[in-house]
C-alpha positions as semicolon CSV with decimal commas, in nm:
position;residue;x (nm);y (nm);z (nm)
1;M;0,008;0,000;-0,002
2;S;0,124;0,344;-0,090
3;P;0,243;0,544;0,218
4;Q;-0,008;0,804;0,330
5;P;0,115;1,165;0,287
6;Q;0,231;1,331;0,605
7;A;0,150;1,698;0,647
8;A;0,072;1,743;1,016
9;V;0,318;1,499;1,178
10;G;0,655;1,671;1,212
11;A;0,515;2,016;1,170
12;P;0,568;2,277;1,445
13;L;0,198;2,331;1,511
14;S;0,042;2,522;1,794
15;R;-0,171;2,352;2,051
16;V;-0,525;2,285;1,935
17;D;-0,643;2,349;2,293
18;G;-0,434;2,656;2,338
19;R;-0,718;2,904;2,293
20;L;-0,936;2,723;2,542
21;K;-0,656;2,746;2,801
22;V;-0,558;3,112;2,753
23;T;-0,930;3,223;2,751
24;G;-1,022;3,028;3,064
25;K;-1,263;2,800;2,883
26;A;-1,076;2,479;2,962
27;L;-1,245;2,327;3,259
28;Y;-1,027;2,166;3,525
29;A;-1,143;1,929;3,793
30;A;-1,280;2,184;4,041
31;E;-1,438;2,400;3,774
32;H;-1,712;2,179;3,642
33;D;-2,058;2,316;3,701
34;V;-2,250;2,034;3,885
35;D;-2,591;2,121;4,009
36;G;-2,643;2,118;4,382
37;V;-2,275;2,078;4,471
38;V;-2,162;2,123;4,833
39;H;-1,812;2,156;4,970
40;A;-1,588;1,931;5,170
41;V;-1,269;1,999;5,366
42;I;-1,048;1,726;5,510
43;V;-0,937;1,731;5,878
44;D;-0,580;1,617;5,886
45;S;-0,404;1,417;6,153
46;G;-0,185;1,625;6,383
47;I;0,038;1,330;6,481
48;G;0,274;1,103;6,293
49;R;0,156;0,768;6,439
50;G;-0,085;0,652;6,699
51;R;-0,465;0,614;6,759
52;I;-0,755;0,852;6,766
53;T;-0,911;0,851;7,112
54;S;-1,196;1,100;7,050
55;I;-1,338;1,327;6,784
56;D;-1,550;1,620;6,912
57;T;-1,763;1,746;6,625
58;R;-2,032;1,945;6,822
59;A;-1,890;2,293;6,748
60;A;-1,841;2,210;6,381
61;L;-2,200;2,072;6,339
62;A;-2,335;2,385;6,516
63;H;-2,168;2,614;6,264
64;P;-2,409;2,761;6,007
65;G;-2,389;2,575;5,672
66;V;-2,218;2,259;5,806
67;L;-2,414;1,952;5,691
68;R;-2,209;1,653;5,814
69;V;-1,882;1,563;5,977
70;I;-1,766;1,213;5,877
71;S;-1,495;1,008;6,041
72;H;-1,430;0,647;6,132
73;L;-1,697;0,684;6,396
74;N;-1,984;0,716;6,159
75;A;-1,838;0,635;5,809
76;P;-1,969;0,331;5,622
77;K;-1,751;0,025;5,626
78;L;-1,619;-0,016;5,270
79;P;-1,538;-0,354;5,115
80;Y;-1,214;-0,255;4,937
81;R;-1,270;-0,542;4,699
82;D;-0,999;-0,656;4,466
83;N;-1,067;-0,572;4,107
84;S;-0,853;-0,716;3,833
85;G;-0,624;-0,445;3,709
86;S;-0,665;-0,227;4,025
87;N;-0,376;0,022;4,055
88;N;-0,321;-0,078;4,413
89;P;-0,334;-0,424;4,565
90;P;-0,609;-0,504;4,817
91;G;-0,517;-0,477;5,180
92;R;-0,223;-0,238;5,124
93;R;-0,394;0,083;5,036
94;L;-0,480;0,344;5,293
95;R;-0,832;0,262;5,412
96;V;-0,971;0,612;5,499
97;F;-1,220;0,637;5,790
98;Q;-1,223;0,261;5,853
99;D;-1,043;0,251;6,194
100;D;-0,878;0,475;6,458
101;R;-0,521;0,409;6,337
102;V;-0,300;0,709;6,226
103;L;-0,013;0,607;6,005
104;F;0,132;0,943;5,901
105;Y;0,111;1,314;5,982
106;G;-0,169;1,471;5,776
107;Q;-0,361;1,156;5,724
108;P;-0,737;1,231;5,670
109;V;-0,911;1,161;6,001
110;A;-1,242;1,340;5,926
111;V;-1,416;1,541;5,656
112;V;-1,656;1,839;5,705
113;V;-1,927;1,891;5,439
114;A;-2,095;2,229;5,421
115;T;-2,308;2,438;5,184
116;T;-2,015;2,677;5,115
117;L;-1,637;2,639;5,108
118;Q;-1,591;2,898;5,382
119;A;-1,830;2,710;5,612
120;A;-1,655;2,383;5,543
121;Q;-1,308;2,535;5,614
122;H;-1,419;2,694;5,941
123;G;-1,602;2,378;6,043
124;A;-1,294;2,178;5,982
125;G;-1,102;2,407;6,221
126;L;-1,367;2,348;6,483
127;V;-1,330;1,966;6,493
128;E;-1,129;1,859;6,800
129;V;-0,938;1,534;6,763
130;R;-0,753;1,373;7,046
131;Y;-0,487;1,108;7,006
132;D;-0,282;0,850;7,185
133;A;0,046;0,936;7,005
134;E;0,325;0,681;6,947
135;P;0,679;0,754;6,841
136;S;0,695;0,795;6,464
137;S;0,974;0,688;6,239
138;T;1,038;0,935;5,952
139;D;1,416;0,944;5,915
140;L;1,553;0,737;5,633
141;H;1,894;0,709;5,795
142;E;1,774;0,577;6,124
143;A;1,507;0,323;6,026
144;E;1,535;-0,046;5,947
145;A;1,526;-0,141;5,576
146;D;1,337;-0,417;5,407
147;E;1,512;-0,711;5,243
148;P;1,680;-0,579;4,926
149;T;1,600;-0,643;4,566
150;R;1,921;-0,765;4,405
151;Y;2,080;-0,783;4,070
152;A;2,423;-0,920;3,978
153;R;2,635;-1,020;3,684
154;G;2,996;-1,131;3,702
155;D;3,179;-1,080;4,028
156;A;3,164;-0,714;4,125
157;E;3,393;-0,749;4,431
158;A;3,659;-0,923;4,225
159;G;3,624;-0,653;3,959
160;L;3,683;-0,390;4,220
161;R;3,987;-0,567;4,364
162;S;4,153;-0,598;4,023
163;A;4,091;-0,232;3,938
164;A;4,379;0,004;3,912
165;V;4,153;0,284;4,023
166;R;3,883;0,247;4,286
167;M;3,633;0,492;4,432
168;D;3,382;0,462;4,720
169;L;3,121;0,739;4,710
170;T;2,796;0,802;4,893
171;Y;2,524;1,030;4,759
172;R;2,208;1,168;4,915
173;T;1,908;1,309;4,739
174;A;1,625;1,503;4,907
175;R;1,258;1,423;4,888
176;N;1,092;1,633;4,612
177;H;0,724;1,718;4,577
178;H;0,550;1,758;4,243
179;N;0,381;2,095;4,309
180;P;0,172;2,132;3,983
181;M;-0,004;2,454;3,931
182;E;-0,355;2,294;3,963
183;P;-0,420;2,151;4,315
184;H;-0,569;1,806;4,327
185;A;-0,948;1,823;4,331
186;T;-1,247;1,584;4,297
187;I;-1,621;1,639;4,249
188;A;-1,815;1,324;4,324
189;R;-2,188;1,257;4,250
190;W;-2,390;0,941;4,305
191;N;-2,697;0,852;4,105
192;G;-2,832;0,543;4,283
193;H;-2,549;0,288;4,269
194;R;-2,362;0,473;3,996
195;L;-2,077;0,708;4,072
196;T;-1,938;1,000;3,858
197;V;-1,629;1,180;3,954
198;W;-1,466;1,475;3,798
199;D;-1,104;1,433;3,903
200;K;-0,748;1,556;3,846
201;T;-0,593;1,227;3,728
202;Q;-0,343;1,101;3,480
203;W;-0,521;0,766;3,457
204;V;-0,899;0,779;3,431
205;V;-0,917;0,405;3,390
206;G;-0,707;0,342;3,701
207;T;-0,920;0,579;3,911
208;Q;-1,232;0,415;3,781
209;T;-1,099;0,066;3,870
210;E;-0,980;0,175;4,214
211;L;-1,316;0,344;4,308
212;A;-1,504;0,037;4,192
213;A;-1,282;-0,176;4,417
214;V;-1,318;0,052;4,717
215;F;-1,692;0,058;4,699
216;G;-1,750;-0,291;4,583
217;I;-1,940;-0,205;4,269
218;Q;-1,893;-0,292;3,896
219;T;-1,627;-0,102;3,714
220;Q;-1,886;0,013;3,462
221;A;-2,083;0,179;3,744
222;V;-1,805;0,432;3,786
223;R;-1,742;0,716;3,539
224;V;-1,433;0,935;3,570
225;I;-1,409;1,258;3,379
226;S;-1,078;1,456;3,345
227;P;-1,057;1,657;3,018
228;F;-0,779;1,886;3,143
229;V;-0,503;1,849;3,397
230;G;-0,311;2,157;3,510
231;G;0,030;1,992;3,547
232;A;0,093;1,671;3,751
233;F;0,449;1,541;3,683
234;G;0,334;1,204;3,809
235;S;0,125;1,312;4,108
236;G;-0,196;1,203;3,933
237;L;-0,090;0,849;3,852
238;R;-0,299;0,686;4,122
239;C;-0,628;0,736;4,301
240;W;-0,545;0,927;4,627
241;P;-0,750;0,901;4,957
242;H;-0,916;1,239;4,907
243;V;-1,088;1,103;4,599
244;V;-1,241;0,824;4,810
245;V;-1,326;1,079;5,082
246;A;-1,518;1,302;4,828
247;A;-1,714;0,989;4,705
248;V;-1,790;0,882;5,064
249;A;-1,910;1,230;5,155
250;A;-2,130;1,250;4,848
251;R;-2,295;0,919;4,925
252;E;-2,344;1,003;5,293
253;T;-2,499;1,344;5,221
254;A;-2,685;1,250;4,899
255;R;-2,537;1,560;4,744
256;P;-2,262;1,614;4,487
257;V;-1,946;1,699;4,680
258;K;-1,647;1,909;4,571
259;L;-1,318;1,864;4,760
260;V;-1,004;2,059;4,673
261;L;-0,673;2,000;4,854
262;S;-0,492;2,302;4,980
263;R;-0,134;2,348;4,877
264;K;-0,028;2,238;5,225
265;Q;-0,240;1,921;5,201
266;M;-0,077;1,823;4,880
267;Y;0,250;1,758;5,067
268;F;0,096;1,467;5,261
269;G;-0,219;1,402;5,056
270;T;-0,041;1,300;4,744
271;G;0,293;1,146;4,661
272;F;0,652;1,262;4,617
273;R;0,988;1,160;4,483
274;P;1,143;0,956;4,767
275;S;1,473;1,061;4,924
276;Y;1,766;0,823;4,877
277;E;2,105;0,730;5,027
278;Y;2,305;0,576;4,744
279;R;2,648;0,424;4,793
280;L;2,841;0,356;4,468
281;R;3,171;0,174;4,451
282;L;3,337;0,155;4,112
283;G;3,671;0,054;3,964
284;S;3,843;0,099;3,634
285;D;4,175;0,043;3,464
286;R;4,417;0,330;3,396
287;R;4,247;0,391;3,055
288;G;3,907;0,438;3,218
289;R;3,755;0,104;3,119
290;L;3,520;0,012;3,398
291;T;3,581;-0,317;3,561
292;G;3,302;-0,323;3,824
293;M;3,032;-0,132;4,005
294;V;2,853;-0,201;4,332
295;H;2,532;-0,010;4,395
296;E;2,370;-0,003;4,738
297;M;2,062;0,223;4,764
298;D;1,808;0,292;5,037
299;A;1,483;0,470;4,963
300;E;1,191;0,576;5,175
301;T;0,852;0,424;5,143
302;S;0,538;0,419;5,361
303;S;0,474;0,168;5,635
304;Y;0,146;0,053;5,477
305;E;0,258;0,015;5,113
306;K;0,584;-0,069;4,944
307;F;0,668;0,174;4,672
308;T;0,951;0,102;4,427
309;E;1,071;0,264;4,100
310;S;1,311;0,175;3,822
311;I;1,629;0,287;3,980
312;L;1,825;-0,025;3,890
313;A;1,816;-0,010;3,513
314;P;2,074;0,268;3,444
315;G;2,342;0,089;3,651
316;Q;2,279;-0,229;3,455
317;M;2,284;-0,102;3,097
318;L;2,416;0,252;3,054
319;Y;2,782;0,158;3,040
320;S;2,978;-0,156;2,951
321;M;3,123;-0,348;3,232
322;P;3,156;-0,724;3,314
323;N;3,082;-0,699;3,687
324;V;2,773;-0,538;3,852
325;S;2,615;-0,581;4,190
326;Q;2,303;-0,395;4,303
327;A;2,102;-0,399;4,625
328;Y;1,780;-0,178;4,638
329;R;1,629;-0,153;4,984
330;T;1,303;0,027;5,072
331;V;1,289;0,171;5,420
332;P;0,930;0,168;5,565
333;L;0,856;0,504;5,740
334;D;0,548;0,666;5,900
335;V;0,492;0,881;5,594
336;N;0,240;0,880;5,311
337;T;0,327;0,672;5,011
338;P;0,582;0,817;4,754
339;L;0,494;0,814;4,390
340;W;0,664;0,842;4,050
341;M;0,794;1,197;3,963
342;R;0,942;1,296;3,634
343;G;1,218;1,071;3,531
344;P;1,140;0,831;3,818
345;G;1,430;0,620;3,938
346;F;1,637;0,699;3,631
347;A;1,689;1,064;3,734
348;T;1,813;0,968;4,075
349;A;2,040;0,688;3,948
350;S;2,168;0,921;3,682
351;F;2,277;1,182;3,936
352;V;2,483;0,921;4,114
353;I;2,635;0,737;3,818
354;E;2,706;1,035;3,605
355;S;2,863;1,239;3,896
356;A;3,082;0,942;3,967
357;M;3,179;0,911;3,599
358;D;3,281;1,278;3,602
359;E;3,479;1,227;3,918
360;L;3,657;0,923;3,762
361;A;3,729;1,123;3,447
362;H;3,894;1,400;3,654
363;K;4,090;1,146;3,855
364;L;4,227;0,981;3,543
365;G;4,279;1,305;3,343
366;I;4,038;1,193;3,071
367;D;3,782;1,415;2,910
368;P;3,436;1,323;3,054
369;I;3,296;1,265;2,705
370;E;3,584;1,048;2,604
371;L;3,552;0,838;2,922
372;R;3,189;0,769;2,833
373;R;3,276;0,674;2,474
374;R;3,536;0,424;2,604
375;N;3,264;0,247;2,800
376;E;2,989;0,252;2,539
377;P;2,835;-0,097;2,519
378;A;2,768;-0,286;2,197
379;Q;2,448;-0,433;2,344
380;D;2,231;-0,418;2,657
381;E;2,457;-0,633;2,876
382;S;2,186;-0,685;3,137
383;K;1,943;-0,841;2,887
384;K;2,194;-0,961;2,624
385;L;1,982;-0,793;2,363
386;P;2,070;-0,547;2,083
387;F;1,954;-0,192;2,130
388;S;1,665;-0,091;1,907
389;T;1,853;0,235;1,853
390;R;2,134;0,383;2,066
391;R;2,288;0,701;1,935
392;L;2,458;0,839;2,246
393;R;2,787;0,877;2,063
394;E;2,606;1,105;1,814
395;C;2,445;1,294;2,103
396;Y;2,793;1,357;2,252
397;T;2,935;1,474;1,919
398;V;2,649;1,706;1,832
399;G;2,625;1,839;2,181
400;A;2,990;1,911;2,223
401;H;3,007;2,098;1,900
402;E;2,687;2,304;1,962
403;F;2,775;2,380;2,327
404;G;3,135;2,472;2,261
405;W;3,275;2,194;2,484
406;R;3,621;2,246;2,351
407;R;3,642;2,578;2,549
408;R;3,605;2,387;2,877
409;S;3,916;2,372;3,085
410;S;3,978;2,043;3,262
411;R;4,124;2,238;3,556
412;P;3,866;2,353;3,806
413;R;3,853;2,725;3,915
414;S;4,043;2,821;3,599
415;R;3,777;3,043;3,448
416;R;3,655;3,356;3,632
417;E;3,444;3,660;3,552
418;G;3,474;3,904;3,841
419;D;3,335;3,738;4,151
420;W;3,189;3,453;3,953
421;L;3,361;3,120;3,892
422;I;3,249;2,966;3,557
423;G;3,223;2,597;3,492
424;M;3,095;2,355;3,235
425;G;2,964;2,001;3,284
426;M;2,774;1,727;3,104
427;A;2,601;1,401;3,167
428;A;2,432;1,121;2,976
429;G;2,070;1,035;3,030
430;V;1,854;0,734;2,959
431;Y;1,495;0,633;3,003
432;D;1,286;0,326;2,938
433;T;1,078;0,325;2,617
434;A;0,749;0,207;2,766
435;R;0,452;0,082;2,550
436;F;0,127;-0,075;2,668
437;A;-0,195;-0,193;2,522
438;A;-0,437;0,086;2,423
439;Q;-0,753;0,143;2,224
440;A;-0,902;0,435;2,034
441;R;-1,239;0,478;1,861
442;V;-1,235;0,665;1,533
443;R;-1,539;0,796;1,337
444;L;-1,541;0,958;0,995
445;N;-1,859;1,165;0,956
446;A;-2,056;1,227;0,640
447;D;-1,956;1,594;0,645
448;G;-1,587;1,502;0,608
449;T;-1,497;1,569;0,970
450;A;-1,352;1,302;1,202
451;V;-1,345;1,232;1,578
452;A;-1,105;1,011;1,762
453;E;-1,165;0,919;2,130
454;A;-0,952;0,749;2,396
455;A;-0,950;0,748;2,772
456;A;-0,610;0,921;2,778
457;S;-0,504;1,237;2,968
458;D;-0,318;1,551;2,899
459;M;-0,130;1,705;3,187
460;G;0,059;1,944;2,963
461;P;0,263;1,767;2,698
462;G;-0,004;1,828;2,425
463;T;-0,184;1,503;2,392
464;Y;-0,484;1,673;2,222
465;T;-0,254;1,817;1,954
466;S;-0,020;1,527;1,894
467;Q;-0,297;1,276;1,859
468;T;-0,485;1,508;1,624
469;Q;-0,168;1,527;1,408
470;V;-0,146;1,151;1,389
471;A;-0,515;1,118;1,310
472;A;-0,518;1,398;1,048
473;D;-0,235;1,243;0,848
474;A;-0,365;0,882;0,874
475;L;-0,706;0,990;0,758
476;G;-0,580;1,239;0,497
477;L;-0,762;1,534;0,660
478;T;-0,660;1,874;0,778
479;M;-0,603;1,949;1,145
480;R;-0,916;2,171;1,168
481;T;-1,138;1,888;1,049
482;V;-1,024;1,636;1,311
483;T;-1,121;1,638;1,680
484;F;-0,949;1,427;1,946
485;R;-1,134;1,365;2,268
486;L;-0,987;1,231;2,587
487;G;-1,030;1,226;2,970
488;D;-1,342;1,011;3,001
489;S;-1,364;0,652;3,123
490;L;-1,648;0,600;2,868
491;F;-1,391;0,619;2,597
492;P;-1,176;0,319;2,497
493;P;-0,921;0,224;2,767
494;T;-0,560;0,342;2,764
495;P;-0,267;0,306;2,998
496;P;-0,150;0,570;3,244
497;H;-0,053;0,907;3,115
498;G;0,302;0,892;3,242
499;G;0,629;0,714;3,179
500;S;0,649;0,866;2,839
501;M;0,413;0,593;2,707
502;T;0,116;0,794;2,578
503;M;0,246;0,872;2,229
504;A;0,370;0,518;2,163
505;S;0,062;0,346;2,314
506;V;-0,240;0,573;2,245
507;G;-0,086;0,721;1,931
508;S;-0,040;0,373;1,784
509;A;-0,406;0,288;1,866
510;V;-0,521;0,613;1,703
511;L;-0,311;0,535;1,398
512;D;-0,458;0,188;1,371
513;G;-0,818;0,312;1,398
514;C;-0,759;0,586;1,143
515;N;-0,594;0,342;0,903
516;Q;-0,890;0,112;0,932
517;V;-1,139;0,388;0,858
518;R;-0,936;0,521;0,561
519;R;-0,912;0,168;0,421
520;Q;-1,288;0,124;0,465
521;A;-1,349;0,438;0,264
522;I;-1,110;0,329;-0,006
523;K;-1,260;-0,011;-0,033
524;L;-1,613;0,133;-0,052
525;A;-1,491;0,367;-0,336
526;V;-1,312;0,114;-0,548
527;E;-1,616;-0,120;-0,526
528;D;-1,870;0,152;-0,601
529;R;-1,953;0,157;-0,977
530;D;-2,051;0,527;-0,945
531;S;-1,713;0,629;-0,793
532;P;-1,422;0,763;-1,011
533;L;-1,209;0,518;-0,814
534;Y;-1,411;0,217;-0,918
535;G;-1,191;-0,071;-1,011
536;A;-0,868;0,105;-0,904
537;D;-0,609;-0,084;-0,699
538;A;-0,683;0,011;-0,339
539;D;-0,308;-0,011;-0,258
540;V;-0,231;0,285;-0,474
541;V;-0,504;0,520;-0,338
542;V;-0,410;0,792;-0,106
543;V;-0,601;1,071;0,066
544;R;-0,515;1,444;0,088
545;S;-0,738;1,702;0,247
546;G;-1,027;1,464;0,254
547;R;-1,001;1,367;-0,110
548;M;-0,919;1,008;-0,221
549;H;-0,722;0,976;-0,543
550;V;-0,494;0,741;-0,729
551;E;-0,135;0,833;-0,627
552;D;-0,005;0,871;-0,976
553;D;-0,331;1,015;-1,117
554;P;-0,452;1,290;-0,885
555;A;-0,740;1,375;-1,113
556;R;-0,900;1,044;-1,058
557;G;-1,066;1,068;-0,720
558;E;-1,340;1,199;-0,501
559;T;-1,399;1,333;-0,142
560;Y;-1,506;1,140;0,157
561;Q;-1,822;1,347;0,163
562;Q;-1,913;1,258;-0,197
563;L;-1,862;0,891;-0,129
564;L;-2,058;0,872;0,197
565;A;-2,343;1,089;0,063
566;R;-2,387;0,874;-0,249
567;N;-2,390;0,554;-0,041
568;N;-2,620;0,696;0,222
569;R;-2,369;0,644;0,499
570;S;-2,375;0,871;0,798
571;H;-2,022;0,766;0,908
572;L;-1,754;0,506;0,902
573;E;-1,613;0,385;1,233
574;A;-1,340;0,155;1,372
575;L;-1,191;0,059;1,702
576;G;-0,820;0,095;1,682
577;S;-0,591;-0,095;1,906
578;F;-0,225;-0,138;1,998
579;A;-0,136;-0,460;2,166
580;G;0,188;-0,337;2,322
581;P;0,490;-0,571;2,338
582;S;0,392;-0,930;2,268
583;G;0,607;-1,215;2,383
584;P;0,973;-1,183;2,473
585;E;1,139;-0,858;2,362
586;R;1,395;-0,897;2,080
587;H;1,553;-0,556;2,143
588;S;1,637;-0,333;2,439
589;F;1,429;-0,008;2,414
590;Y;1,549;0,320;2,558
591;A;1,562;0,687;2,475
592;Y;1,892;0,877;2,531
593;N;2,028;1,220;2,588
594;A;2,341;1,420;2,641
595;T;2,288;1,719;2,864
596;F;2,532;2,013;2,891
597;A;2,537;2,288;3,151
598;E;2,728;2,606;3,212
599;V;2,707;2,752;3,561
600;A;2,841;3,058;3,746
601;V;2,916;3,026;4,123
602;D;2,969;3,333;4,347
603;A;3,313;3,273;4,491
604;T;3,221;3,453;4,814
605;L;2,857;3,366;4,863
606;G;2,842;3,018;4,715
607;L;2,538;3,104;4,506
608;V;2,496;2,891;4,186
609;R;2,338;3,035;3,870
610;V;2,274;2,824;3,561
611;R;2,377;3,031;3,260
612;R;2,286;2,805;2,974
613;M;2,192;2,441;2,902
614;L;2,173;2,218;2,592
615;G;2,004;1,886;2,559
616;V;2,062;1,653;2,257
617;Y;1,811;1,366;2,233
618;D;1,785;1,026;2,066
619;A;1,409;1,002;2,114
620;G;1,285;0,840;1,796
621;R;1,041;1,014;1,563
622;I;0,932;1,357;1,684
623;I;0,561;1,399;1,619
624;S;0,547;1,771;1,699
625;P;0,873;1,974;1,725
626;K;0,699;2,263;1,897
627;L;0,554;2,035;2,167
628;A;0,889;1,850;2,199
629;H;1,080;2,174;2,271
630;S;0,813;2,271;2,527
631;Q;0,862;1,929;2,694
632;A;1,236;1,968;2,698
633;I;1,221;2,309;2,854
634;G;0,986;2,173;3,124
635;G;1,213;1,874;3,194
636;I;1,527;2,090;3,214
637;V;1,368;2,349;3,441
638;G;1,250;2,061;3,657
639;G;1,608;1,928;3,663
640;I;1,736;2,266;3,772
641;G;1,495;2,256;4,064
642;T;1,614;1,909;4,161
643;A;1,976;2,015;4,142
644;L;1,959;2,352;4,319
645;L;1,630;2,420;4,490
646;E;1,383;2,149;4,574
647;H;1,396;1,995;4,922
648;T;1,104;1,874;5,136
649;V;1,196;1,918;5,502
650;T;1,049;1,689;5,765
651;D;1,030;1,750;6,135
652;H;1,127;1,406;6,253
653;R;0,966;1,451;6,594
654;D;0,617;1,398;6,444
655;G;0,657;1,380;6,064
656;R;0,527;1,733;5,997
657;I;0,638;1,885;5,664
658;V;0,804;2,209;5,766
659;N;0,804;2,377;5,424
660;A;0,461;2,269;5,296
661;N;0,409;2,582;5,082
662;L;0,553;2,755;4,777
663;A;0,723;3,027;4,992
664;D;0,953;2,782;5,157
665;Y;0,964;2,486;4,921
666;L;1,155;2,646;4,640
667;V;1,088;2,575;4,275
668;P;1,253;2,739;3,967
669;V;1,100;3,066;3,859
670;N;1,171;3,265;3,542
671;A;1,473;3,424;3,694
672;D;1,627;3,081;3,745
673;V;1,563;2,960;3,384
674;P;1,873;3,007;3,167
675;D;1,923;3,001;2,791
676;I;1,790;2,650;2,690
677;K;1,858;2,491;2,360
678;T;1,736;2,148;2,244
679;I;1,830;1,924;1,952
680;Y;1,655;1,608;1,836
681;L;1,840;1,350;1,626
682;D;1,649;1,270;1,311
683;G;1,517;0,912;1,294
684;E;1,264;0,676;1,432
685;D;1,254;0,357;1,636
686;S;1,068;0,118;1,394
687;E;1,109;-0,175;1,635
688;A;0,940;-0,002;1,928
689;D;0,602;0,082;1,787
690;P;0,412;0,166;1,463
691;L;0,484;0,539;1,497
692;G;0,852;0,493;1,563
693;V;0,850;0,711;1,875
694;K;1,044;0,651;2,197
695;G;0,878;0,903;2,431
696;L;1,026;1,233;2,551
697;G;0,876;1,369;2,865
698;E;1,084;1,160;3,112
699;V;1,425;1,150;2,944
700;V;1,458;1,523;2,918
701;H;1,470;1,545;3,294
702;V;1,723;1,264;3,336
703;G;2,086;1,392;3,334
704;V;2,014;1,752;3,414
705;A;2,102;1,744;3,785
706;P;2,438;1,567;3,728
707;A;2,527;1,800;3,440
708;I;2,484;2,093;3,672
709;A;2,670;1,923;3,964
710;N;2,959;1,844;3,731
711;A;2,966;2,205;3,607
712;V;2,973;2,322;3,968
713;F;3,273;2,105;4,027
714;N;3,446;2,244;3,719
715;A;3,377;2,595;3,842
716;T;3,470;2,552;4,211
717;G;3,675;2,231;4,254
718;R;3,415;2,123;4,512
719;R;3,248;1,785;4,458
720;I;2,898;1,791;4,593
721;R;2,728;1,456;4,644
722;E;2,404;1,571;4,799
723;L;2,098;1,729;4,630
724;P;2,003;2,001;4,623
725;I;2,339;2,179;4,604
726;T;2,317;2,465;4,854
727;A;2,527;2,778;4,910
728;E;2,632;2,628;5,251
729;A;2,782;2,325;5,082
730;L;2,998;2,548;4,862
731;L;3,130;2,774;5,132
């Protein structure tokens, strides 16, 4: 079959939903107009561990406008039934209002429902809760770890003993919170035994499944609606307790209930990137060839769930070495459960490994890029599989040229501008190319317009736009005649909107559905005696701007509209699908980057300023260059926050988050954002998925923090092994 012309994919198009957002017409979770809605405010636990001994609700119930106060004393007992595919195993989730146990500071212990938000807020302040407090454990470095998850190949200890150069390094990374612009919010409404929620979520299907499990009802009895998400960075990848609280409150009051978390509540009501202590021992010969690495990492998790992330992969496959040993231990603490945050696992491992590689390069007197080249693997040594694509060498070459790497001095503190010490650093980055099963419904209407629907999400990368681009080209329509709909569990199911899997998974399903519909139309035309295409070979018919024609004879053809009208067809429709990986993988799938940073450090005050950054990416086919650049800017800015600013501070006496606000938890602002440039290597990964994409949203974050840390060393001669890098550490 002749390839379908591509006009939208690869073009730097503006967001199709951009006007809705800038005019305020895009409706986020708390903004939907639901008749009769009342307001709920959660009462948070004031201790880190223990039991509730009493809850006095008299003053709250006496306050004008307060309708109900719900706690474990009067809440219904919920079945928390296991549903196949639930995004949280039964018996391990936090069971809100089911008993008197307090497992972490800020845990929901009651909810006040009132006719106005102000009444609910004041009523929550009037609820008096008494506790029998127990000592809480919130310090990663003082608690007992679980049994480790292990990986090994070769003999790492022997590899270290035989090494000409050995290093033993310990790194610490702070807990980071997502802090999206839109706070988490839910509106819940019951209609008999059917539940509808308008929720901020990155996985409408997962939230639907979770709510069905909690309430013991059929999955089809729950509808989740989430057309717009105001940033999430991973915080919306599961159904949080407040969603259940809103649904309980709605059922108990027989009213639709709106519940919006405050900024403070988001620090213990939703997840976070866990803190780590990561010891790395590595050895090499005098030429820099790695002989072995031993990774020992401890990460915080909650006492009632075990959270893990993909922190092991980079240490297994990023560089060639015969001997690797890894031990990944989770440390149960009296905290709420962590969650994936941009570049999960890979970003933390990258900081450690790439900082250590830079330190090794300096010790050996080898250029950091050259050291990485010398350890470039021919295959994925952890899986013994060829890489689908791996163009890190090209990323290094292009990046070094564009960034002016040759101007970097290998001697720290050798470049100065007044009071500022100037340094350059770089790091490699890698992230898994995830693909999962997805479906999309596609409908071509008689008026020549088309609609594609899938239960996906859009937290900012531009899903509406990129999926429209894929659909427009596959159907041979213009962008303005195609509509993509998402964010509703009534639409065909998709995987979570995270892990850089949306374009590969949902996009491939959209492509399949559109291809089916286009072929239906062409088949109808070539079999229609009244069509100019009658008798033509269907394999040589293409579609441009809604008009089918023979590829080598553009005059011979007709429009979709003409065909459907003549055949009395109101529409053509198909359910597109993507099965995801089937059977054992034959390749190792990853996206890669080389990230470069230039920093200035005040020699007297220790202040670090990022002056410019460059990212070069091997990320497969780029569907939308404009969206890709936006994604890279966001990932790099987030990496600047991880490297220099973001640090959740816990009072270990009770588990209280000290800086649970945007005044004290620092995130990058415009003044912190330097000159950012991004380059995408041309190409595609035809082994990964039908679109040839790898995913971009995660990999752009990975490698940013170590590139900055390495630049700080080049500027100052101080090796910092703890994030964020503070002025105190440089003084």
